[in-house]
XYZ file of C-alpha atoms in Angstrom:
784
model
C -0.002 -0.005 0.003
C 2.868 2.371 0.801
C 4.307 1.747 -2.691
C 1.007 2.739 -4.287
C 0.912 5.897 -2.168
C 4.419 6.840 -3.321
C 3.543 6.102 -6.960
C 0.382 8.219 -6.859
C 2.283 11.049 -5.188
C 5.101 10.877 -7.767
C 2.640 10.927 -10.677
C 0.772 13.945 -9.227
C 3.996 15.829 -8.473
C 5.609 14.981 -11.852
C 2.514 14.762 -14.000
C 4.300 16.597 -16.815
C 6.869 13.839 -17.131
C 4.217 11.127 -16.814
C 2.053 12.721 -19.524
C 5.060 13.236 -21.805
C 6.127 9.591 -21.649
C 2.513 8.513 -22.197
C 2.147 10.787 -25.229
C 5.383 9.587 -26.803
C 4.283 5.997 -26.305
C 0.832 6.862 -27.609
C 2.344 7.990 -30.935
C 4.668 4.970 -31.152
C 1.902 2.465 -30.310
C -0.616 3.993 -32.686
C 1.887 4.074 -35.534
C 3.074 0.505 -34.950
C -0.451 -0.919 -34.914
C -1.344 1.044 -38.051
C 1.768 -0.045 -39.988
C 1.632 -3.703 -39.002
C -2.124 -3.889 -39.612
C -1.819 -2.363 -43.065
C 0.833 -4.896 -44.039
C -1.257 -7.745 -42.643
C -4.419 -6.485 -44.343
C -2.719 -6.341 -47.738
C -1.001 -9.725 -47.412
C -3.994 -11.670 -46.037
C -6.504 -10.190 -48.472
C -4.221 -10.914 -51.454
C -3.960 -14.562 -50.382
C -7.773 -14.761 -50.298
C -8.060 -13.112 -53.715
C -5.621 -15.701 -55.162
C -7.735 -18.521 -53.720
C -11.011 -17.075 -55.046
C -9.497 -16.693 -58.507
C -7.971 -20.157 -58.370
C -4.544 -18.821 -59.373
C -1.900 -21.385 -60.270
C 1.558 -21.816 -58.747
C 2.920 -20.172 -61.865
C 1.565 -19.075 -65.260
C 3.376 -19.059 -68.583
C 2.385 -16.894 -71.577
C 3.143 -18.927 -74.681
C 2.249 -18.772 -78.350
C -0.398 -21.373 -79.117
C 1.711 -22.932 -81.897
C 4.557 -23.477 -79.403
C 2.312 -25.066 -76.787
C 2.293 -28.476 -78.422
C 0.328 -31.552 -77.408
C 3.619 -33.173 -76.475
C 4.508 -30.330 -74.064
C 1.061 -30.444 -72.513
C 1.377 -34.154 -71.980
C 4.797 -33.746 -70.354
C 3.330 -31.197 -67.963
C 0.381 -33.402 -67.047
C 2.714 -36.364 -66.475
C 5.269 -34.444 -64.395
C 5.588 -35.902 -60.886
C 5.478 -32.460 -59.202
C 2.492 -31.102 -61.183
C -1.021 -31.586 -59.846
C -2.956 -30.185 -62.806
C -3.057 -27.446 -65.461
C -5.501 -24.711 -66.421
C -5.056 -23.575 -70.036
C -6.800 -20.389 -71.215
C -6.849 -19.111 -74.792
C -5.693 -15.486 -75.107
C -4.635 -12.764 -77.532
C -1.520 -10.733 -76.789
C -1.594 -7.028 -77.654
C 1.224 -4.705 -78.672
C -0.218 -1.338 -77.712
C -3.149 0.266 -75.842
C -4.361 3.851 -75.955
C -6.673 5.946 -73.805
C -7.485 9.637 -74.105
C -4.545 10.393 -71.752
C -1.914 7.687 -72.162
C -0.358 5.187 -74.528
C 0.836 1.912 -73.054
C 3.242 -0.395 -74.885
C 3.236 -3.250 -72.366
C 1.681 -6.539 -73.380
C -1.924 -7.197 -72.393
C -3.367 -10.692 -72.495
C -7.039 -10.521 -73.502
C -9.209 -13.531 -72.713
C -12.867 -14.369 -72.577
C -14.271 -13.626 -69.098
C -15.183 -16.932 -67.420
C -15.842 -15.856 -63.799
C -14.028 -16.316 -60.526
C -13.090 -12.648 -60.013
C -14.566 -9.851 -57.891
C -15.908 -6.649 -59.476
C -14.810 -3.483 -57.708
C -17.689 -1.123 -57.044
C -17.831 2.408 -58.484
C -16.400 4.252 -55.472
C -13.636 1.693 -54.885
C -14.800 0.949 -51.334
C -15.502 -2.755 -51.864
C -16.668 -5.365 -54.310
C -20.016 -6.157 -55.890
C -21.850 -9.377 -55.079
C -22.002 -10.417 -58.737
C -20.213 -9.703 -62.015
C -22.540 -8.863 -64.981
C -21.824 -10.502 -68.333
C -19.894 -8.510 -70.865
C -21.595 -7.328 -74.065
C -19.994 -6.768 -77.423
C -17.452 -3.949 -77.313
C -17.113 -4.042 -73.513
C -14.059 -4.885 -71.452
C -13.255 -5.573 -67.810
C -9.863 -4.188 -66.782
C -7.817 -5.174 -63.790
C -8.154 -2.621 -60.955
C -4.474 -1.669 -61.117
C -5.016 -0.457 -64.682
C -7.383 2.226 -63.412
C -4.570 3.926 -61.535
C -1.901 3.255 -64.106
C -3.841 4.768 -67.005
C -6.085 7.110 -64.996
C -9.226 5.724 -66.595
C -12.755 5.117 -65.373
C -15.784 3.011 -66.175
C -17.409 4.313 -69.337
C -14.149 5.513 -70.889
C -13.173 4.372 -74.378
C -9.990 2.439 -74.970
C -8.248 1.349 -78.176
C -6.371 -1.951 -78.266
C -3.847 -2.822 -81.015
C -3.046 -6.450 -81.790
C -1.701 -8.151 -84.877
C -1.924 -4.994 -87.045
C -5.586 -4.489 -86.118
C -7.249 -1.979 -83.768
C -10.235 -2.686 -81.546
C -12.435 -0.176 -79.719
C -13.815 -1.047 -76.279
C -15.811 0.642 -73.549
C -14.608 0.012 -70.017
C -17.521 -1.705 -68.205
C -15.702 -1.947 -64.857
C -12.632 -3.111 -62.967
C -12.005 -6.543 -61.489
C -9.563 -7.708 -58.797
C -7.329 -9.922 -60.963
C -4.531 -10.944 -58.582
C -1.760 -12.477 -60.716
C -1.035 -9.424 -62.951
C -3.412 -6.830 -61.482
C -1.136 -4.466 -59.619
C -0.380 -0.987 -60.997
C 3.373 -1.486 -61.168
C 3.205 -4.600 -63.373
C 3.554 -4.046 -67.087
C 1.757 -7.193 -68.183
C -1.977 -7.206 -67.665
C -4.724 -9.843 -67.884
C -7.904 -8.219 -69.215
C -11.298 -9.633 -70.167
C -13.646 -9.256 -73.144
C -16.894 -10.916 -74.282
C -17.003 -14.287 -76.008
C -17.995 -12.649 -79.304
C -15.182 -10.099 -79.235
C -12.619 -12.694 -78.233
C -13.572 -15.051 -81.065
C -13.086 -12.197 -83.559
C -9.738 -11.158 -82.065
C -8.477 -14.740 -81.949
C -9.366 -15.254 -85.616
C -7.526 -12.046 -86.549
C -4.521 -12.974 -84.434
C -4.183 -16.381 -86.082
C -4.260 -14.767 -89.504
C -2.002 -11.755 -88.742
C 0.384 -12.847 -85.991
C 3.226 -10.393 -85.328
C 6.038 -12.133 -83.515
C 8.258 -9.045 -83.556
C 6.065 -7.244 -81.034
C 4.787 -10.317 -79.262
C 1.290 -9.898 -80.717
C -0.212 -13.297 -81.361
C -2.824 -15.853 -80.381
C -1.473 -17.504 -77.233
C -2.193 -19.652 -74.208
C -2.062 -18.760 -70.526
C -0.834 -22.007 -68.996
C -1.337 -22.100 -65.233
C 0.590 -24.882 -63.539
C -0.401 -26.118 -60.056
C 2.068 -28.013 -57.877
C 1.026 -30.984 -55.785
C 0.358 -30.488 -52.099
C 3.224 -32.947 -51.361
C 5.715 -30.767 -53.230
C 7.941 -28.869 -50.788
C 9.781 -26.729 -53.352
C 9.277 -22.950 -53.356
C 7.306 -21.529 -56.268
C 10.497 -20.379 -57.971
C 12.282 -23.718 -57.601
C 9.157 -25.559 -58.705
C 8.957 -23.449 -61.874
C 12.649 -23.968 -62.604
C 12.441 -27.737 -62.248
C 9.297 -27.990 -64.384
C 10.956 -25.790 -67.033
C 14.109 -27.927 -67.108
C 11.976 -31.034 -67.660
C 9.408 -29.641 -70.112
C 10.694 -26.329 -71.584
C 7.426 -24.553 -70.796
C 9.151 -21.354 -69.586
C 12.005 -21.337 -72.126
C 9.456 -21.516 -74.968
C 7.194 -18.859 -73.490
C 7.112 -15.080 -73.866
C 7.281 -14.848 -70.093
C 6.010 -16.335 -66.865
C 5.010 -15.312 -63.330
C 4.992 -17.329 -60.103
C 2.443 -16.700 -57.413
C 5.202 -15.724 -54.969
C 6.638 -13.192 -57.450
C 3.177 -11.822 -58.150
C 2.569 -11.269 -54.402
C 5.984 -9.612 -54.120
C 5.286 -7.185 -56.946
C 1.688 -6.542 -55.888
C 2.369 -5.399 -52.335
C 5.888 -4.128 -52.886
C 5.164 -0.454 -52.418
C 3.003 -0.998 -49.374
C 5.761 -3.157 -47.916
C 8.572 -0.691 -48.687
C 6.694 2.427 -47.557
C 5.488 0.747 -44.386
C 8.998 -0.635 -43.831
C 10.553 2.810 -43.923
C 7.858 4.162 -41.613
C 8.289 1.226 -39.237
C 12.055 1.853 -39.041
C 11.297 5.465 -38.168
C 8.797 4.463 -35.446
C 11.294 2.036 -33.932
C 13.771 4.922 -33.757
C 11.089 7.017 -32.048
C 10.549 4.171 -29.579
C 14.276 4.394 -28.871
C 13.808 8.130 -28.315
C 11.180 7.300 -25.681
C 13.731 5.149 -23.868
C 16.368 7.891 -24.004
C 13.924 10.508 -22.712
C 12.748 8.172 -19.959
C 16.302 7.368 -18.894
C 17.199 11.077 -18.786
C 14.095 11.869 -16.804
C 14.822 9.200 -14.215
C 18.476 10.177 -13.898
C 17.759 13.877 -13.353
C 14.810 13.037 -11.123
C 17.042 11.086 -8.799
C 19.532 13.984 -8.624
C 16.760 16.476 -7.910
C 15.070 14.292 -5.269
C 18.276 13.204 -3.557
C 17.195 14.529 -0.166
C 13.691 13.085 -0.370
C 15.039 9.687 -1.374
C 17.470 9.788 1.552
C 14.609 10.531 3.920
C 12.702 7.520 2.496
C 15.694 5.325 3.176
C 15.861 6.697 6.723
C 12.188 5.644 7.116
C 13.009 2.060 6.202
C 12.465 1.971 2.435
C 15.044 -0.278 0.804
C 16.788 0.608 -2.469
C 14.868 -2.211 -4.170
C 11.465 -0.814 -3.153
C 12.382 2.725 -4.220
C 13.596 1.401 -7.582
C 10.338 -0.516 -7.882
C 8.488 2.803 -7.574
C 10.344 4.145 -10.607
C 9.762 0.888 -12.465
C 6.001 0.813 -11.901
C 5.562 4.542 -12.496
C 7.282 4.662 -15.870
C 6.043 1.319 -17.181
C 2.507 2.384 -16.262
C 2.987 5.568 -18.271
C 4.143 3.495 -21.252
C 1.298 1.025 -20.821
C -1.271 3.822 -20.627
C 0.136 5.449 -23.783
C 0.211 2.137 -25.631
C -3.419 1.288 -24.771
C -4.675 4.767 -25.651
C -2.703 4.672 -28.927
C -4.625 1.619 -30.109
C -7.979 3.423 -29.844
C -7.527 5.927 -32.742
C -5.412 3.438 -34.718
C -8.248 0.940 -35.208
C -10.576 3.237 -37.242
C -7.582 4.571 -39.215
C -6.482 1.135 -40.458
C -9.024 0.837 -43.285
C -8.338 4.436 -44.329
C -4.592 3.893 -44.630
C -5.044 0.462 -46.208
C -7.264 1.973 -48.869
C -4.401 4.269 -49.945
C -2.650 1.200 -51.460
C -5.721 -0.342 -53.172
C -5.068 1.495 -56.419
C -1.448 0.363 -56.432
C -2.074 -3.291 -55.460
C -5.093 -3.808 -57.699
C -7.534 -5.202 -55.117
C -9.654 -3.928 -52.243
C -7.973 -4.926 -49.028
C -10.092 -5.981 -46.050
C -9.134 -4.708 -42.608
C -6.960 -7.050 -40.538
C -5.871 -6.134 -37.023
C -2.230 -7.054 -36.312
C -2.876 -7.243 -32.565
C -0.532 -10.165 -31.858
C 2.485 -8.708 -33.775
C 1.964 -5.302 -32.166
C 1.641 -6.800 -28.705
C 4.875 -8.752 -29.147
C 6.807 -5.625 -30.174
C 5.321 -3.603 -27.312
C 6.296 -6.330 -24.876
C 9.850 -6.178 -26.201
C 9.801 -2.371 -25.716
C 8.517 -2.809 -22.174
C 11.245 -5.376 -21.465
C 13.951 -3.070 -22.814
C 12.425 -0.182 -20.849
C 12.626 -2.277 -17.667
C 16.318 -2.918 -18.318
C 16.880 0.816 -18.881
C 15.126 1.615 -15.609
C 17.135 -0.986 -13.704
C 20.343 0.402 -15.139
C 19.436 4.081 -14.589
C 18.126 3.660 -11.037
C 21.321 2.024 -9.784
C 22.180 5.513 -8.387
C 19.556 4.904 -5.702
C 21.755 2.269 -4.083
C 24.428 4.957 -3.384
C 22.084 7.258 -1.539
C 22.563 7.409 2.252
C 20.513 9.358 4.824
C 23.652 11.165 6.040
C 24.607 12.468 2.584
C 20.979 13.349 1.915
C 21.184 15.963 4.746
C 23.612 17.969 2.579
C 21.370 17.645 -0.420
C 23.484 14.887 -1.909
C 26.525 17.027 -2.616
C 29.797 15.192 -3.015
C 32.702 15.981 -0.717
C 34.606 17.370 -3.696
C 32.349 18.643 -6.496
C 33.358 19.709 -9.953
C 30.487 20.788 -12.213
C 32.576 20.531 -15.380
C 36.183 20.659 -16.549
C 35.108 22.800 -19.511
C 33.578 26.218 -18.919
C 33.196 28.759 -21.691
C 34.470 32.288 -20.947
C 32.075 35.198 -20.565
C 32.475 38.849 -21.413
C 30.514 42.096 -21.423
C 29.561 41.980 -25.092
C 26.880 39.445 -25.967
C 26.539 38.529 -22.311
C 23.188 36.641 -22.636
C 24.521 34.433 -25.419
C 27.848 33.858 -23.646
C 26.026 32.952 -20.432
C 23.894 30.454 -22.403
C 27.057 28.894 -23.838
C 28.624 28.832 -20.348
C 25.592 27.074 -18.903
C 25.693 24.515 -21.690
C 29.390 23.722 -21.343
C 29.087 23.562 -17.563
C 26.375 20.886 -17.717
C 27.038 18.992 -20.936
C 25.699 15.644 -19.690
C 22.345 17.251 -18.969
C 21.903 17.971 -22.675
C 23.477 14.851 -24.142
C 20.112 13.117 -24.551
C 18.684 16.138 -26.371
C 21.645 16.146 -28.759
C 21.198 12.453 -29.516
C 17.460 12.917 -30.114
C 18.003 15.934 -32.403
C 20.584 13.911 -34.377
C 18.164 11.010 -34.883
C 15.304 13.277 -35.955
C 17.578 15.145 -38.422
C 18.859 11.847 -39.829
C 15.369 10.539 -40.696
C 14.176 13.911 -42.002
C 17.217 14.046 -44.263
C 16.610 10.447 -45.406
C 13.018 11.176 -46.430
C 14.196 14.329 -48.218
C 16.652 12.142 -50.117
C 13.822 9.861 -51.279
C 11.667 12.801 -52.284
C 14.447 14.557 -54.252
C 15.508 11.348 -55.958
C 12.075 10.571 -57.429
C 12.319 13.541 -59.776
C 16.057 13.560 -60.375
C 17.365 12.574 -63.790
C 20.818 11.778 -62.457
C 19.506 9.688 -59.580
C 17.127 7.665 -61.732
C 19.886 6.925 -64.224
C 22.360 5.945 -61.500
C 19.825 3.478 -60.080
C 19.108 1.865 -63.441
C 15.938 3.670 -64.457
C 15.130 5.579 -67.635
C 14.222 9.250 -67.816
C 12.898 10.293 -71.215
C 12.696 13.714 -72.791
C 11.913 12.330 -76.230
C 10.094 9.019 -76.708
C 9.821 7.117 -79.975
C 6.703 5.034 -80.622
C 7.119 2.094 -83.001
C 4.819 -0.373 -84.712
C 7.715 -2.311 -86.142
C 11.232 -3.116 -84.890
C 14.314 -1.027 -85.716
C 17.673 -2.277 -86.926
C 21.063 -0.788 -86.036
C 21.262 1.361 -89.188
C 17.900 3.058 -88.552
C 18.753 3.694 -84.894
C 22.034 5.351 -85.906
C 20.160 7.586 -88.345
C 17.691 8.640 -85.620
C 20.564 9.422 -83.243
C 22.353 11.469 -85.918
C 19.233 13.619 -86.456
C 18.796 14.143 -82.690
C 22.431 15.107 -82.188
C 22.064 17.962 -84.688
C 19.333 19.487 -82.451
C 20.568 18.888 -78.895
C 23.198 17.369 -76.645
C 22.204 13.820 -75.727
C 22.885 12.496 -72.203
C 21.684 8.964 -72.846
C 20.244 6.946 -75.747
C 17.558 4.418 -74.855
C 17.035 2.007 -77.751
C 16.015 -1.194 -76.044
C 13.973 -4.347 -76.161
C 12.782 -6.170 -73.052
C 12.567 -9.936 -73.441
C 12.741 -12.871 -71.089
C 15.579 -15.347 -71.542
C 16.596 -18.411 -69.579
C 19.951 -17.974 -67.800
C 21.260 -21.292 -66.498
C 17.632 -22.462 -66.302
C 16.319 -19.321 -64.529
C 13.934 -17.017 -66.400
C 15.276 -13.446 -66.187
C 14.288 -10.201 -67.933
C 16.934 -9.135 -70.440
C 17.318 -5.510 -71.457
C 18.697 -5.690 -74.992
C 20.464 -2.363 -75.726
C 21.504 -0.962 -79.056
C 24.001 1.376 -77.306
C 25.361 -0.522 -74.275
C 28.082 2.073 -73.776
C 25.399 4.414 -72.350
C 24.651 1.981 -69.495
C 25.743 3.079 -66.028
C 28.074 0.270 -64.887
C 28.734 -0.192 -61.177
C 31.651 -2.593 -61.517
C 33.549 -4.024 -64.457
C 32.621 -2.715 -67.912
C 29.668 -2.713 -70.255
C 28.774 -5.575 -72.600
C 30.555 -4.326 -75.689
C 31.056 -7.632 -77.502
C 28.351 -10.070 -78.648
C 29.394 -12.708 -76.130
C 29.104 -10.510 -72.995
C 26.331 -9.660 -70.604
C 25.821 -7.326 -67.625
C 23.994 -8.592 -64.537
C 22.573 -6.894 -61.448
C 23.889 -7.596 -57.981
C 20.603 -9.317 -57.150
C 21.067 -11.789 -60.016
C 24.693 -12.270 -59.049
C 23.731 -13.122 -55.428
C 20.826 -15.405 -56.378
C 22.653 -17.395 -59.071
C 26.072 -17.320 -57.424
C 27.842 -15.910 -60.483
C 30.196 -12.967 -60.866
C 32.354 -11.027 -63.308
C 34.293 -13.385 -65.600
C 31.902 -16.308 -65.158
C 30.299 -18.006 -68.142
C 26.537 -18.569 -68.362
C 24.222 -20.247 -70.855
C 21.397 -18.073 -72.192
C 18.596 -19.694 -74.160
C 15.253 -18.868 -75.797
C 13.093 -21.322 -77.773
C 15.454 -23.291 -80.037
C 18.340 -20.823 -79.571
C 21.146 -21.090 -77.030
C 24.556 -19.450 -76.596
C 27.322 -18.998 -74.025
C 28.121 -15.531 -72.607
C 30.656 -14.013 -70.200
C 29.650 -11.684 -67.372
C 31.534 -8.444 -68.041
C 30.217 -6.326 -65.149
C 27.453 -5.311 -62.746
C 24.852 -2.676 -63.524
C 21.780 -1.282 -61.824
C 18.238 -1.949 -63.032
C 14.807 -1.375 -61.532
C 13.231 -3.615 -64.151
C 11.528 -6.615 -62.542
C 12.773 -5.269 -59.159
C 16.364 -5.955 -60.085
C 15.883 -9.496 -61.449
C 17.431 -8.521 -64.795
C 20.479 -8.640 -67.041
C 21.566 -6.854 -70.204
C 23.302 -7.620 -73.512
C 23.948 -5.691 -76.683
C 21.855 -6.065 -79.853
C 24.462 -8.185 -81.587
C 24.455 -10.595 -78.691
C 20.663 -10.876 -78.816
C 20.747 -11.575 -82.543
C 22.428 -14.889 -81.689
C 19.207 -15.778 -79.870
C 16.932 -14.916 -82.796
C 16.121 -11.236 -82.081
C 15.653 -9.216 -85.248
C 15.077 -5.673 -84.039
C 14.728 -3.134 -81.213
C 11.195 -2.278 -80.074
C 11.595 0.996 -78.208
C 13.538 4.243 -78.443
C 14.075 7.417 -76.454
C 16.527 10.151 -75.463
C 17.562 11.887 -72.267
C 18.707 15.349 -73.222
C 21.112 17.714 -71.416
C 18.576 20.494 -72.038
C 14.970 19.256 -71.760
C 13.663 22.385 -73.473
C 15.136 21.053 -76.771
C 12.913 17.956 -76.703
C 10.286 19.478 -79.003
C 12.891 20.445 -81.624
C 14.410 16.922 -81.508
C 11.008 15.236 -81.901
C 10.003 17.548 -84.780
C 13.286 16.962 -86.632
C 12.943 13.164 -86.349
C 9.317 13.183 -87.489
C 10.090 15.523 -90.398
C 12.642 13.118 -91.845
C 11.485 9.654 -90.678
C 7.962 10.006 -89.334
C 5.364 7.532 -90.637
C 2.249 5.770 -89.359
C 4.573 3.117 -87.871
C 7.033 5.570 -86.428
C 6.746 8.871 -84.537
C 8.725 10.804 -81.933
C 7.085 12.807 -79.152
C 8.238 15.408 -76.643
C 7.499 13.898 -73.220
C 9.728 16.192 -71.158
C 6.782 17.862 -69.489
C 4.666 14.738 -68.930
C 7.002 12.656 -66.788
C 4.458 12.838 -63.991
C 2.121 10.093 -65.235
C -0.508 8.658 -62.891
C 1.885 5.993 -61.601
C 4.768 8.386 -60.906
C 2.361 10.852 -59.339
C 1.203 8.183 -56.870
C 4.806 7.400 -55.880
C 5.508 11.109 -55.446
C 2.372 11.440 -53.332
C 3.464 8.514 -51.182
C 6.941 10.013 -50.657
C 5.414 13.381 -49.736
C 3.031 11.655 -47.322
C 5.979 9.967 -45.613
C 7.737 13.321 -45.462
C 4.689 14.923 -43.831
C 4.365 12.158 -41.233
C 8.067 12.112 -40.345
C 8.315 15.899 -40.141
C 5.111 16.102 -38.018
C 6.201 13.400 -35.638
C 9.676 14.940 -35.388
C 8.187 18.303 -34.398
C 5.880 16.648 -31.849
C 8.722 14.660 -30.337
C 10.925 17.755 -30.279
C 8.233 19.670 -28.389
C 7.743 16.926 -25.812
C 11.460 16.296 -25.327
C 12.283 20.001 -24.970
C 9.382 20.471 -22.558
C 10.667 17.654 -20.350
C 14.325 18.709 -20.492
C 13.532 22.384 -20.024
C 11.276 21.672 -17.074
C 14.024 19.638 -15.380
C 16.689 22.240 -16.155
C 14.426 25.025 -14.911
C 13.831 23.248 -11.631
C 17.549 22.532 -11.168
C 18.489 26.168 -11.865
C 15.904 28.068 -9.865
C 18.572 29.374 -7.508
C 20.784 30.524 -10.391
C 17.804 32.219 -12.000
C 17.019 33.996 -8.724
C 20.615 35.240 -8.570
C 20.412 36.512 -12.149
C 17.147 38.327 -11.353
C 18.795 39.962 -8.324
C 21.586 41.220 -10.596
C 19.168 42.969 -12.894
C 18.535 40.421 -15.612
C 15.020 40.675 -17.012
C 12.719 37.726 -17.556
C 12.982 38.219 -21.312
C 16.799 38.099 -21.313
C 16.821 34.990 -19.100
C 14.291 33.266 -21.395
C 16.477 34.119 -24.384
C 19.457 32.582 -22.563
C 17.395 29.442 -22.025
C 16.312 29.351 -25.660
C 19.863 30.000 -26.957
C 21.145 27.139 -24.825
C 18.764 24.722 -26.574
C 19.551 26.299 -29.911
C 23.172 25.308 -29.276
C 21.951 21.780 -28.515
C 19.971 21.761 -31.774
C 22.897 23.069 -33.799
C 25.214 20.374 -32.490
C 22.571 17.686 -32.980
C 21.830 18.968 -36.475
C 25.520 18.862 -37.400
C 25.839 15.289 -36.189
C 22.529 14.194 -37.780
C 23.344 15.859 -41.097
C 26.804 14.262 -41.194
C 25.331 10.829 -40.403
C 22.617 11.398 -43.012
C 25.092 12.278 -45.773
C 27.292 9.307 -44.880
C 24.682 6.628 -44.210
C 21.441 7.522 -46.042
C 22.405 5.864 -49.346
C 23.590 2.712 -47.556
C 20.501 2.457 -45.381
C 18.091 3.081 -48.254
C 19.943 0.559 -50.416
C 19.063 -2.049 -47.774
C 15.453 -0.827 -47.242
C 14.738 -0.507 -51.006
C 16.427 -3.720 -52.177
C 12.968 -5.221 -52.711
C 12.451 -2.630 -55.449
C 15.634 -3.801 -57.163
C 17.646 -0.810 -55.892
C 20.963 -2.173 -54.585
C 22.821 1.123 -54.760
C 20.527 4.024 -53.871
C 21.734 7.352 -55.164
C 20.707 10.497 -53.293
C 20.624 13.686 -55.312
C 20.523 16.045 -52.347
C 19.908 19.691 -52.991
C 21.119 22.453 -50.701
C 17.606 23.048 -49.396
C 16.924 19.388 -48.748
C 19.976 19.279 -46.477
C 19.383 22.580 -44.715
C 15.616 22.472 -44.186
C 15.650 19.612 -41.617
C 18.373 21.364 -39.620
C 16.502 24.679 -39.803
C 13.227 23.084 -38.724
C 14.747 21.349 -35.689
C 16.798 24.369 -34.651
C 13.768 26.658 -34.916
C 11.609 24.169 -32.977
C 14.174 23.802 -30.213
C 14.578 27.585 -29.876
C 10.855 28.435 -29.939
C 9.755 25.590 -27.707
C 12.487 26.355 -25.151
C 11.483 30.011 -25.125
C 7.857 29.057 -24.664
C 8.465 26.539 -21.866
C 10.763 28.959 -20.009
C 7.868 31.384 -19.390
C 7.886 30.106 -15.742
C 10.999 32.247 -15.197
C 8.632 35.185 -14.688
C 7.532 33.585 -11.392
C 11.046 33.304 -9.984
C 12.010 36.267 -7.832
C 14.756 37.294 -5.396
C 12.765 35.628 -2.628
C 13.871 32.333 -4.111
C 17.340 33.056 -2.738
C 15.984 33.460 0.810
C 14.099 30.133 0.479
C 17.246 28.352 -0.716
């Protein structure tokens, strides 16, 4: 009972500290529950959507003339295969809406059921899916975001040298290829439209652009098979050739990875930030306990004189602070629960399905228990000072026999006395402000990191360094280009502007030592940014990403076998390069090397110019000399922000807003706690200053300047750590996107703004909190 009395008294007397710890834990708990629940909601719902659609272990997209009866029989007889589902399809080569042109392959099939229809407002799914009429199409929900289209819009589909007009009837949750960030798409038309398209495709197949009548072959592994989806696909391919003969394939595991990748990455970055904030809570709590013991030295000595053991006194601290954390954690869950469906819905357009709400209560509870356990260890370590308190020393207020405040004391002079006094107070009590410096450094580091992400999204240099393409001029083709034509296009462009990079490429899947990997065939491999080694100059060389190197266990100088259909050749790895294609599961070779595997031409072209304003002149010059119905160049320098890029930019800005907001809130709470402690410890000094003629305003400015010094030091440390470690940390966090070497294109403002925000917050909050100085008078000296 006496312990409870002490705890209640401590909470009442130090309610500011109690409330501050509870608020910090409130934010951490709410954020953790939100983040973990969003990830769980996306993952669990996607698994259910796969089951409802009956998705196979992997699907291969193969020309119908290459899917022979013999291959089908091999698949059915394979000991690891349970059964097949074969769907007739037509592959397209281009799609147009009023706003966008998309050159990725779509697989159009007759709608046969099994999918959910997303309702008009995107809040859920309809109970039934109406039949399609002639000229109507169901698109996957991820297409809506990618092409910024709606039900009722018109869309033109090009396949096998024929165009088809459709009206979008609605959007379905197609799980295998439905996410926004996937290029391939599985779309659905009526039986009448499909029969017409299939007939046209069989008569006018265009192998150069992958536009033909094809089969979607879904392969299901047996329940007894213990191989991963990827290993299962590889083994089946080695035994039957289903993947080597196909245009491409997709495993269910890979589909899930691509579908939820942005939710996972964004939530991962936010979770890392929240864990850091949880660490800030521990630092603040430890500082509060340590200074509290020093301030209450006499009272604690009296308690010992009354028979309280060190263990019982330390138990008071333990219960008091853990109760504050527990209260904050419980209260944090209350607003988090209704926010889960709101935040989950943000990713629906990206993932291509409507996620149901799932509460990650168990995972959150486990993490909170870990935080409580670590907090208990911190409290045990910090309260060890209590064991050194004796009643006799408590009579003198706990002062040591020989007391040195600090070995370092800044000099003071008549000029700039308030600022010099603030510096003197800081250097005389450095340990008191160490926690604040650490906290400021951590906040600056994360603010700088999120600025790096935001700046990089729209940076030409950064995108190139990480293996992406940034176009100022884009060339649309209806037929492939040979080397001579590409050289002519480049020559025309060079007469109009300086070219930074030439993008004449063809993306095609090849088998590398039995593994299906996206190959970026490049007409000008010398323009590729190589991380190690050199580019693939000769026709027997390839570049690989670090992800491919790690997964396949190959490196520079190693030989690999690359195959496609009846073609096969041996190549040497000449270097490593960066690529965000297929989240880094990619390699590259030059056009001559790809000709050995049957490739006849390049299917895409574009330029990155030194001066984007010259894009129009370049496009006009190319069209004037070479433009035809099958070939045209367009200025796309001012339309880089398509719907997809805009969503990524919005997500990055949202992360920036959250991190900046939480940083300001934490700064306010931390400064309030530290200032309150410092103010209490220095009441006597403040009384002396007042007796010497210092005004309340000058003393408050001293207080604020002192914390400005703390912020400046913390900002310097945090900025240095950010510049040194941000790229390495983001390379780890964004590896799932295929980014193994993140490149930060920091601007001057992106580096200075976090430091300016924290310094301003520390100064203003310290000045605000120090308003209690007005109540300290000369009488304080008499009391002391």
